[in-house]
PDB file of C-alpha atoms in Angstrom:
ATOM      1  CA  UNK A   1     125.849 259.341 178.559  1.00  0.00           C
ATOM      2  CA  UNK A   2     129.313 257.527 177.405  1.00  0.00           C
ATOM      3  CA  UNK A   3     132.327 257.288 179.770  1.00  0.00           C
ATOM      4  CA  UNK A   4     135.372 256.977 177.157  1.00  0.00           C
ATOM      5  CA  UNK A   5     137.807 256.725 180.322  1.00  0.00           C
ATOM      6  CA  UNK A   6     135.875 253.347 181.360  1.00  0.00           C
ATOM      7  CA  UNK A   7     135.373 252.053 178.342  1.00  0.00           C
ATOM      8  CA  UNK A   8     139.294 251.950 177.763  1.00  0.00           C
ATOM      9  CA  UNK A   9     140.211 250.482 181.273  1.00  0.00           C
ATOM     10  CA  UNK A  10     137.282 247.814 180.191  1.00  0.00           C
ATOM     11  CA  UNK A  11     139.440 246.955 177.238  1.00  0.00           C
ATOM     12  CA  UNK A  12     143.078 247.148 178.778  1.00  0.00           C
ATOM     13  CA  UNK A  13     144.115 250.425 177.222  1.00  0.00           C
ATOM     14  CA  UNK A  14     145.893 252.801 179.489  1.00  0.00           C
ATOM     15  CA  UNK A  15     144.622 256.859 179.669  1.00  0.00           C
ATOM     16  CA  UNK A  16     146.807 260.039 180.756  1.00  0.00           C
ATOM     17  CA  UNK A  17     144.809 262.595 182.704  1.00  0.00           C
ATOM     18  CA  UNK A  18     145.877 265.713 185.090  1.00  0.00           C
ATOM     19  CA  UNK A  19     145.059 267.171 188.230  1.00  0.00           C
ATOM     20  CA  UNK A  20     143.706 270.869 188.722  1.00  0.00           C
ATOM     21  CA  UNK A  21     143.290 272.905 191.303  1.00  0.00           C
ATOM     22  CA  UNK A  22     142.589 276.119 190.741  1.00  0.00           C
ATOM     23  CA  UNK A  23     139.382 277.805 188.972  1.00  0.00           C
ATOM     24  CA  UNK A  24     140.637 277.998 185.122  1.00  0.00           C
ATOM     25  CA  UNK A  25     138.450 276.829 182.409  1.00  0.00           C
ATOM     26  CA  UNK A  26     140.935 278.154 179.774  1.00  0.00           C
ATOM     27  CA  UNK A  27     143.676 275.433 181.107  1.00  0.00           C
ATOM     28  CA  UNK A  28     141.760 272.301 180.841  1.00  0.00           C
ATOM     29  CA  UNK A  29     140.399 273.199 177.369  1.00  0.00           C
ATOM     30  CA  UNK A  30     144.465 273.918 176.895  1.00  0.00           C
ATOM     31  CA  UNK A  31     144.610 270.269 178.405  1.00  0.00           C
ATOM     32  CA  UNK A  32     141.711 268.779 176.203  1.00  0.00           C
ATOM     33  CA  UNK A  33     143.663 270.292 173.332  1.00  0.00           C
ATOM     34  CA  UNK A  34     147.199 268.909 174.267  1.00  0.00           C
ATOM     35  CA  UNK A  35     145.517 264.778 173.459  1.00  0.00           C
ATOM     36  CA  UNK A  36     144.634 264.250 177.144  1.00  0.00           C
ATOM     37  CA  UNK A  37     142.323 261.495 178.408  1.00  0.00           C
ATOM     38  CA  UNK A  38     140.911 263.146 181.598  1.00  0.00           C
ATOM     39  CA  UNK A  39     141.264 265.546 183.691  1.00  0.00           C
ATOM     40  CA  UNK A  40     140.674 265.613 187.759  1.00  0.00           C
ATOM     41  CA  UNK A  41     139.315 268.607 189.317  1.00  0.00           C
ATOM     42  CA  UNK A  42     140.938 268.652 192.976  1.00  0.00           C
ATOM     43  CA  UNK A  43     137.997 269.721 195.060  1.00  0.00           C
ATOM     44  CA  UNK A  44     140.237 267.899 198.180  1.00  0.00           C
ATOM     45  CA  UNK A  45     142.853 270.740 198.213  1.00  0.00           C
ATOM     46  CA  UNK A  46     141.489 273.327 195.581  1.00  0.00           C
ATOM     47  CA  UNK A  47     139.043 275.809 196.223  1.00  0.00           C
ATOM     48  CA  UNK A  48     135.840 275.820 193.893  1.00  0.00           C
ATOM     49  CA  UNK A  49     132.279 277.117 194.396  1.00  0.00           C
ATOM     50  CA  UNK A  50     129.673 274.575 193.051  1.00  0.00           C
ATOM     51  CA  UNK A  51     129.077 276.831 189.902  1.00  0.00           C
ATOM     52  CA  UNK A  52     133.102 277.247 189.032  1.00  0.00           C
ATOM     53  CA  UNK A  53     132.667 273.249 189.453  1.00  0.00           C
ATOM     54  CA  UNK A  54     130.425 273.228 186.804  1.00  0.00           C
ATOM     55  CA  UNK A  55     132.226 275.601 184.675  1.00  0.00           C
ATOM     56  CA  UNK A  56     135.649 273.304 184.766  1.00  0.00           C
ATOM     57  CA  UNK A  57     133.340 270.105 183.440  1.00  0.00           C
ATOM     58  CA  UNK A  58     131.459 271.926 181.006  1.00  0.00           C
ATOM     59  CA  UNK A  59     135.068 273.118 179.574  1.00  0.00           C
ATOM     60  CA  UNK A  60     136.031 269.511 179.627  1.00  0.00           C
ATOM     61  CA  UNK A  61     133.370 268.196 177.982  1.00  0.00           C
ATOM     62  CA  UNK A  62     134.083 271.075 175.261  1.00  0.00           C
ATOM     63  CA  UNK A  63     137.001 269.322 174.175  1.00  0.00           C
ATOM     64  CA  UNK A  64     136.352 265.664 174.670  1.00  0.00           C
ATOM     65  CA  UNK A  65     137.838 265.380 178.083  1.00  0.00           C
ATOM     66  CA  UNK A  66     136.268 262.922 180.590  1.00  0.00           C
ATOM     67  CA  UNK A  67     135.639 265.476 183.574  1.00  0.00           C
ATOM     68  CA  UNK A  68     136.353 263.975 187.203  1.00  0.00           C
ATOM     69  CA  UNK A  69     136.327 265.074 190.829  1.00  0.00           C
ATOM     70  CA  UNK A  70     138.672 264.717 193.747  1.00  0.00           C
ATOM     71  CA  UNK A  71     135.620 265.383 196.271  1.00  0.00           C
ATOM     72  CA  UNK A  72     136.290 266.812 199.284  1.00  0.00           C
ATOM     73  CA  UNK A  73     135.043 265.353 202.893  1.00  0.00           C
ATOM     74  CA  UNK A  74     131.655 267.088 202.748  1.00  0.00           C
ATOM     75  CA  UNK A  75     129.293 264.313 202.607  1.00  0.00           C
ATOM     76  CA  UNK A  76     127.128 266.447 200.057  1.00  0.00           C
ATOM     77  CA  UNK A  77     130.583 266.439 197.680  1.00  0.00           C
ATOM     78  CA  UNK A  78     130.338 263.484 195.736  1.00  0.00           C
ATOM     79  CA  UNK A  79     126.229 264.470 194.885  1.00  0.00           C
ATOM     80  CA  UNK A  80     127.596 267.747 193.630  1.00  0.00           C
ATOM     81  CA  UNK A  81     130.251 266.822 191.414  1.00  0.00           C
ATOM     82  CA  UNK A  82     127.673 264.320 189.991  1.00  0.00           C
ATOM     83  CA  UNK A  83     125.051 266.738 189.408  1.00  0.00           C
ATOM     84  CA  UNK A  84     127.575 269.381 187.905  1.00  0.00           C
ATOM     85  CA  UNK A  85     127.949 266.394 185.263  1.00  0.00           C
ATOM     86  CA  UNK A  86     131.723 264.959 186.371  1.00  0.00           C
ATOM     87  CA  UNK A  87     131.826 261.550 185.065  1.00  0.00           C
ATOM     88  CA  UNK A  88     133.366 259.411 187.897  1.00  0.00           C
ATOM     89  CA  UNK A  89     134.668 260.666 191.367  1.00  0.00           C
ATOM     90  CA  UNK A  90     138.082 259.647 193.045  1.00  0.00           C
ATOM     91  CA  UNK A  91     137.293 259.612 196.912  1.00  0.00           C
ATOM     92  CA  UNK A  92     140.489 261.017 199.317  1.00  0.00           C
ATOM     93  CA  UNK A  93     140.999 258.500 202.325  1.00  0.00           C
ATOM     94  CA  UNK A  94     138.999 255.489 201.956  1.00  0.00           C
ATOM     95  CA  UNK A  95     140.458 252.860 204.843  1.00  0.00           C
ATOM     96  CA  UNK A  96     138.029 250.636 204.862  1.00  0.00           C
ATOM     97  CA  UNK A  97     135.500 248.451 203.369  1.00  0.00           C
ATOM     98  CA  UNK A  98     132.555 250.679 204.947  1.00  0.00           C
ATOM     99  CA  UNK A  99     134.036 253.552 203.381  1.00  0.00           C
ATOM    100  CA  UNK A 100     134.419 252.344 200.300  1.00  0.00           C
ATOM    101  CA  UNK A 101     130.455 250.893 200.916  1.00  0.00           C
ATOM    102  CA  UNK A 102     129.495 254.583 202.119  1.00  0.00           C
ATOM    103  CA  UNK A 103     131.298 256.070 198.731  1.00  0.00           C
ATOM    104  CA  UNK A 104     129.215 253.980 196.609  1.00  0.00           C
ATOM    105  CA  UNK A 105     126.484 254.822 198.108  1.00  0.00           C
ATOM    106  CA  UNK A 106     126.797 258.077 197.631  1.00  0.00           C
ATOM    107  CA  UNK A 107     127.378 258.218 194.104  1.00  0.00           C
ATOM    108  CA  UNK A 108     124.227 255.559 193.067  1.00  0.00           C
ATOM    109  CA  UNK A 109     121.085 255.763 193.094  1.00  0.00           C
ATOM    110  CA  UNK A 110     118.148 253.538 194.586  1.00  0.00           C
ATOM    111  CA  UNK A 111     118.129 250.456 194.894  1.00  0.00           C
ATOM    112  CA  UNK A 112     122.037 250.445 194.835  1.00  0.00           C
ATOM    113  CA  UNK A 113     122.693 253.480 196.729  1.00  0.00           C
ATOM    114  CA  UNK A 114     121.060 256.765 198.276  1.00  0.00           C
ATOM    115  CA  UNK A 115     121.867 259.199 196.021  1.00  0.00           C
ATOM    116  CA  UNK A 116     119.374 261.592 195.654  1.00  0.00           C
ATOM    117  CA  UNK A 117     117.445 261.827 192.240  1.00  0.00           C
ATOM    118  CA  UNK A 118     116.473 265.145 190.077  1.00  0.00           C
ATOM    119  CA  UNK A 119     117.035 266.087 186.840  1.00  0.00           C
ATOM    120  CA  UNK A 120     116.812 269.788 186.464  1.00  0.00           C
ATOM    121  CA  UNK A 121     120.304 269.782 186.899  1.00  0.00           C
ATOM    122  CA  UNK A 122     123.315 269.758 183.753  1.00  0.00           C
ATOM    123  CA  UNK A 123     123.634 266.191 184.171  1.00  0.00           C
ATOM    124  CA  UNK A 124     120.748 265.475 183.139  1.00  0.00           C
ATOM    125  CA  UNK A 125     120.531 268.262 181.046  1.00  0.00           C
ATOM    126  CA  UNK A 126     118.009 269.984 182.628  1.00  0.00           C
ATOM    127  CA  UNK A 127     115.166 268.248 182.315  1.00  0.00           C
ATOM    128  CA  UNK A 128     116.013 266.556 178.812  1.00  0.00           C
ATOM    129  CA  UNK A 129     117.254 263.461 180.512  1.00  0.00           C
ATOM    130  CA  UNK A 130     114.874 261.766 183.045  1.00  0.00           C
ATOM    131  CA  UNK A 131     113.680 259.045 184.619  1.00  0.00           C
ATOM    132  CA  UNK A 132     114.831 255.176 184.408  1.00  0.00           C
ATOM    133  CA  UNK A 133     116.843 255.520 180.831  1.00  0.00           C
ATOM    134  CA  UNK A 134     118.935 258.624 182.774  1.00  0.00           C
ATOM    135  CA  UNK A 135     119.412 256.956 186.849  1.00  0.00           C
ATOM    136  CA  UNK A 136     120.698 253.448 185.164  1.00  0.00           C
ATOM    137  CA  UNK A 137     122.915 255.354 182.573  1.00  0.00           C
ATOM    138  CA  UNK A 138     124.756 257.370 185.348  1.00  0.00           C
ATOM    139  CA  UNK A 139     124.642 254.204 187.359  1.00  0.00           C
ATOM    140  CA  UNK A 140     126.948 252.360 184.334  1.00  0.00           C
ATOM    141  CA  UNK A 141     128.997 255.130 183.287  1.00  0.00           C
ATOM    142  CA  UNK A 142     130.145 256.826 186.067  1.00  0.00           C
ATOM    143  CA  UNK A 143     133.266 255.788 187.946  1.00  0.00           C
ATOM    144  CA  UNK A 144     134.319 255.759 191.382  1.00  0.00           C
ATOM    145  CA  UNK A 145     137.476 255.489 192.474  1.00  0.00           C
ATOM    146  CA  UNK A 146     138.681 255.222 196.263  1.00  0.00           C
ATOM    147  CA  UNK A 147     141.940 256.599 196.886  1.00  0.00           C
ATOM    148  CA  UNK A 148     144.313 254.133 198.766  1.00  0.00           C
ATOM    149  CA  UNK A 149     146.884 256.755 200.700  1.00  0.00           C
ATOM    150  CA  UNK A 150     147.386 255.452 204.490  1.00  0.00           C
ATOM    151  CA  UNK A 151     148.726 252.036 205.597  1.00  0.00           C
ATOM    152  CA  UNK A 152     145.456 250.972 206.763  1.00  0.00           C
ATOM    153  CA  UNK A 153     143.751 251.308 203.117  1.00  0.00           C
ATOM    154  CA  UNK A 154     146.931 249.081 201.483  1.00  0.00           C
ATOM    155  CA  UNK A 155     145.973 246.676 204.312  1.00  0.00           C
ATOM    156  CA  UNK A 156     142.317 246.333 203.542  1.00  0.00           C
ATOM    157  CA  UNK A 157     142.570 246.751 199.767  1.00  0.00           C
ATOM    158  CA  UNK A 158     140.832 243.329 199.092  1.00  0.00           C
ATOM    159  CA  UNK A 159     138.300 243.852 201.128  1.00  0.00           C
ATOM    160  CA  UNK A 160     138.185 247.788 199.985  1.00  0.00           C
ATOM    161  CA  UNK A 161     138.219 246.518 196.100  1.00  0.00           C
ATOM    162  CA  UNK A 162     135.576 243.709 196.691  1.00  0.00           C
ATOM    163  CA  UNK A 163     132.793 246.395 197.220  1.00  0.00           C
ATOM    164  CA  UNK A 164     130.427 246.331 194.204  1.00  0.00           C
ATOM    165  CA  UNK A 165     130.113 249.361 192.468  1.00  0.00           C
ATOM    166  CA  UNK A 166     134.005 250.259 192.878  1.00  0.00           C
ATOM    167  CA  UNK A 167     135.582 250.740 189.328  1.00  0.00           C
ATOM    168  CA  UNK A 168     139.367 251.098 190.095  1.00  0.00           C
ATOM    169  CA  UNK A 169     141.485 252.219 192.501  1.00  0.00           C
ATOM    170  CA  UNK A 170     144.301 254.782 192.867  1.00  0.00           C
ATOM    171  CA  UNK A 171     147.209 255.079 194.644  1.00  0.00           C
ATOM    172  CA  UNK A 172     147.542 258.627 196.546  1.00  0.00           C
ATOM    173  CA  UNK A 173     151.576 257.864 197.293  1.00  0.00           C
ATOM    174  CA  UNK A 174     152.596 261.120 198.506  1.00  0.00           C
ATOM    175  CA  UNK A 175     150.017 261.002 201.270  1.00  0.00           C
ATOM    176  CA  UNK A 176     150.864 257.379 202.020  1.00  0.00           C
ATOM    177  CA  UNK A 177     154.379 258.322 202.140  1.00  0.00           C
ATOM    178  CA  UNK A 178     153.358 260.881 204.778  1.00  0.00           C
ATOM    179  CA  UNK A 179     150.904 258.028 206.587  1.00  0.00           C
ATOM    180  CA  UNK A 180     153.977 255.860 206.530  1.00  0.00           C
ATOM    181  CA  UNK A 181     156.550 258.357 208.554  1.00  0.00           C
ATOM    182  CA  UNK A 182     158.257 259.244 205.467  1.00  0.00           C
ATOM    183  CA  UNK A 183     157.917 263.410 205.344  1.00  0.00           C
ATOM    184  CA  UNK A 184     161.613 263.651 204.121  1.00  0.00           C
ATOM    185  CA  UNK A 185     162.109 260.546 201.656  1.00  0.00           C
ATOM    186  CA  UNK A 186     158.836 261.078 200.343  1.00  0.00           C
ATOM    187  CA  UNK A 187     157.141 258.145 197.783  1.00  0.00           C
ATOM    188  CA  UNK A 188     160.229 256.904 196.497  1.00  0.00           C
ATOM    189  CA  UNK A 189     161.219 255.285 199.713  1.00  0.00           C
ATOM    190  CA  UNK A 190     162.464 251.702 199.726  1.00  0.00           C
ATOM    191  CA  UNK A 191     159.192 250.821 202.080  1.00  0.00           C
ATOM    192  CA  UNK A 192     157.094 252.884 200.509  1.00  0.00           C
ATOM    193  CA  UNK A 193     157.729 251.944 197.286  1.00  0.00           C
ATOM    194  CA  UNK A 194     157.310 248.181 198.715  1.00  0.00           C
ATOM    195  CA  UNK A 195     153.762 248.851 199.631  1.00  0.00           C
ATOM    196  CA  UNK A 196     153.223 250.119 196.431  1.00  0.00           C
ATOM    197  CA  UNK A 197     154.174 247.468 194.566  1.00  0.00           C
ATOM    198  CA  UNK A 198     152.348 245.193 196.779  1.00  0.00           C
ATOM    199  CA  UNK A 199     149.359 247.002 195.548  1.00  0.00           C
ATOM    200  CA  UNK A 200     150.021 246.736 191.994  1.00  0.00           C
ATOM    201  CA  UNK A 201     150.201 243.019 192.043  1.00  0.00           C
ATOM    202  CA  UNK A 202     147.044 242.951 194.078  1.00  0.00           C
ATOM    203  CA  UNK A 203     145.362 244.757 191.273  1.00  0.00           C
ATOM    204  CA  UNK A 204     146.882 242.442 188.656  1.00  0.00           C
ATOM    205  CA  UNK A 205     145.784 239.199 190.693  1.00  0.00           C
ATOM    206  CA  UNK A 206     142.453 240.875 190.750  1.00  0.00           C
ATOM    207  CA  UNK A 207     142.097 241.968 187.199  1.00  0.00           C
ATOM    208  CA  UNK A 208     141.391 245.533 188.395  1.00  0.00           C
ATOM    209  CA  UNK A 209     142.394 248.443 186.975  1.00  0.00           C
ATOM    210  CA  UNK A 210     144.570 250.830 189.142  1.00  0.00           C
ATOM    211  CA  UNK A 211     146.242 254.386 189.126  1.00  0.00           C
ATOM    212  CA  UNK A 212     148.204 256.648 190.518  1.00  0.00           C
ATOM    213  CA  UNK A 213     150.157 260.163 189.716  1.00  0.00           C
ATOM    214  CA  UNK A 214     152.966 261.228 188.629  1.00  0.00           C
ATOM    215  CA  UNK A 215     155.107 263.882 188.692  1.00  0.00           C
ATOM    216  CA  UNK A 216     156.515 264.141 185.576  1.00  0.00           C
ATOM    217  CA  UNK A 217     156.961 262.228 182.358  1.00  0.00           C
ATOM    218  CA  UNK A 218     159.475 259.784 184.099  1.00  0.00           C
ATOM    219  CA  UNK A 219     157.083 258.907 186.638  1.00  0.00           C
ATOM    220  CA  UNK A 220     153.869 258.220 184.064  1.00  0.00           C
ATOM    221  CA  UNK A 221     156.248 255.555 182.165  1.00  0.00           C
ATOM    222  CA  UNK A 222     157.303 254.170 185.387  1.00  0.00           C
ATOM    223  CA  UNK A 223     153.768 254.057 186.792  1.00  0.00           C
ATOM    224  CA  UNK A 224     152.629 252.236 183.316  1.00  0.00           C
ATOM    225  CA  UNK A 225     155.253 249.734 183.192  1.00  0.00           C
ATOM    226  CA  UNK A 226     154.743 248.870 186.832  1.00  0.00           C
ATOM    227  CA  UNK A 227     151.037 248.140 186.105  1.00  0.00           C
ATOM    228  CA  UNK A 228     149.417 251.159 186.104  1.00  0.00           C
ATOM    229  CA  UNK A 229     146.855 252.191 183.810  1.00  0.00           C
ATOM    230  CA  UNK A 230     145.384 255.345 184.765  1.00  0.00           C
ATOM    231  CA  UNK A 231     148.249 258.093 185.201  1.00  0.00           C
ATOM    232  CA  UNK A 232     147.558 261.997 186.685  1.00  0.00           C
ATOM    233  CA  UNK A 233     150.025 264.490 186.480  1.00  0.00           C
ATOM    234  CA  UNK A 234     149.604 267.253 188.469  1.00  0.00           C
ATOM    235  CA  UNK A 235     149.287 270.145 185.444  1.00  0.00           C
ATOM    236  CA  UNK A 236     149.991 273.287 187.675  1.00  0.00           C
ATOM    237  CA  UNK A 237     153.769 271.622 188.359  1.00  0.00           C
ATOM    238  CA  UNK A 238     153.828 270.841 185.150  1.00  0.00           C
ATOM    239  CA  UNK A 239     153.780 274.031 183.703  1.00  0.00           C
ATOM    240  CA  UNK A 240     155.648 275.400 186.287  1.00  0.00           C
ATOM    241  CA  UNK A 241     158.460 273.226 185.906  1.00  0.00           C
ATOM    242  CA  UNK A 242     158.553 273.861 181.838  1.00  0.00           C
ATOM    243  CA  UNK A 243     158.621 277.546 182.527  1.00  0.00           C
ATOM    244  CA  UNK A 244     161.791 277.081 184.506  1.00  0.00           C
ATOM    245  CA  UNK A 245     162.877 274.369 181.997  1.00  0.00           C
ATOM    246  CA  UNK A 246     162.465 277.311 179.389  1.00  0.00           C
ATOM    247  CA  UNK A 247     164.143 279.850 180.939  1.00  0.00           C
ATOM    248  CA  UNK A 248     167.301 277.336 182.005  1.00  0.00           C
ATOM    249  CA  UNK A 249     167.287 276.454 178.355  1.00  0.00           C
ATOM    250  CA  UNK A 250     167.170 280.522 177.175  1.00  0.00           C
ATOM    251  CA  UNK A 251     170.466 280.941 178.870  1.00  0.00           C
ATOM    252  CA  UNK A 252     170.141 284.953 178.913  1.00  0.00           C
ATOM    253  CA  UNK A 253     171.791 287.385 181.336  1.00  0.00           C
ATOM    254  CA  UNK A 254     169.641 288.678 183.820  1.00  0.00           C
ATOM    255  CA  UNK A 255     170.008 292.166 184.734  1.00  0.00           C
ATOM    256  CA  UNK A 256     168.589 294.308 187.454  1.00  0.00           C
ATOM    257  CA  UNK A 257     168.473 298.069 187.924  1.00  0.00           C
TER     258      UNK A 257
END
């Protein structure tokens, strides 16, 4: 079990990945194709059975992408996403040091956490994989990544980053923008834009990776050079805003009966 995401952010190299939330298979191999690092599977706000889970990693792992969830609040979530084979899961709302505690707990397995163990399932390749050699390898490889989107998380992110286990964390600025009163301005508010920079430097002083998204290609480039090095676009308004790009660009006259 290799994690090519973590072994890049181990060596200061930065990695492009994109959120999905819908079930399509054909897309992230589309994705995988297109040079990619990663992709995100948005169990938060999509809507996925535990088998269509399964179906988006496996089509990651067809074409070298590193497969991760956005788990949901069901505590079982972050098991699940494991078991399906997801390489690392980014966890929505975590405020506090005992939520970012809880989240690794969650995602290891005894002694450093309480997640449960079997291996009939595709991560360990049902059955193939078992014992010490496979617990310790998912222990290593996989990531977990808190998501730091309310006021209260930028406030505690020392104490949130401290926690043992944590690989990296990311920046969720459209719901912090929302946390911080800001439902027209949005992330690229003045004081929004303050706490986010706060938290890059935090990172920086910490030697910890961070991410965030991005809406665009303009956004990844400003993410990287502010110190980000994990970027997600969101791939569904990507391709919808190239559609409408392309038909702008095709400058036809529409008719209608």
């Amino acid at each position: 079990m290799k994690n090519a995401v973590k072994e890049k952010l181990a060596t200061g190299k930065q990695v492009l990945g994109c959120f999905i939330g819908i079930y399509a298979p054909n897309i992230v191999e589309i994705i995988g194709y297109a040079g990619y690092d990663f992709i995100v599977i948005d169990d938060e706000h999509g809507a996925f059975s535990h088998s269509e889970l399964e179906q988006m990693i496996r089509a990651a792992d067809s074409v070298g992408l590193v497969p991760l969830v956005r788990v949901s609040y069901d505590p079982s979530s972050i098991q699940k996403a494991l078991d399906r084979g997801a390489k690392g899961v980014q966890v929505p709302m975590v405020n506090t040091k005992a939520d970012a505690i809880q989240a690794v707990q969650r995602a290891k397995f005894p002694p450093k956490g309480t997640r449960g163990a079997a291996y009939s399932h595709r991560a360990a390749r049902f059955g193939k994989d078992s014992g010490a050699a496979f617990l310790n390898a998912s222990d290593d490889h996989i990531m977990i990544i808190p998501h730091i989107e309310t006021l209260e998380a930028a406030e505690n992110f020392e104490s949130i980053m401290s926690v043992e286990g944590i690989d990296m964390a990311f920046i969720g600025t459209t719901d912090l923008s929302v946390n911080m009163g800001y439902k027209e301005a949005g992330p690229m508010h003045p004081d929004v834009q303050k706490v986010v920079s706060d938290l890059y430097a935090k990172a920086a002083k910490k030697d910890m990776p961070i991410g965030t998204v991005a809406a665009n290609a303009e956004g990844a480039k400003r993410a990287f050079a502010q110190g980000a090095s994990y970027v997600s676009v969101v791939a569904l308004s990507v391709i919808l805003q190239s559609l409408e790009d392309l038909r702008h660009a095709c400058q036809y006259e529409e008719k209608r009966p």
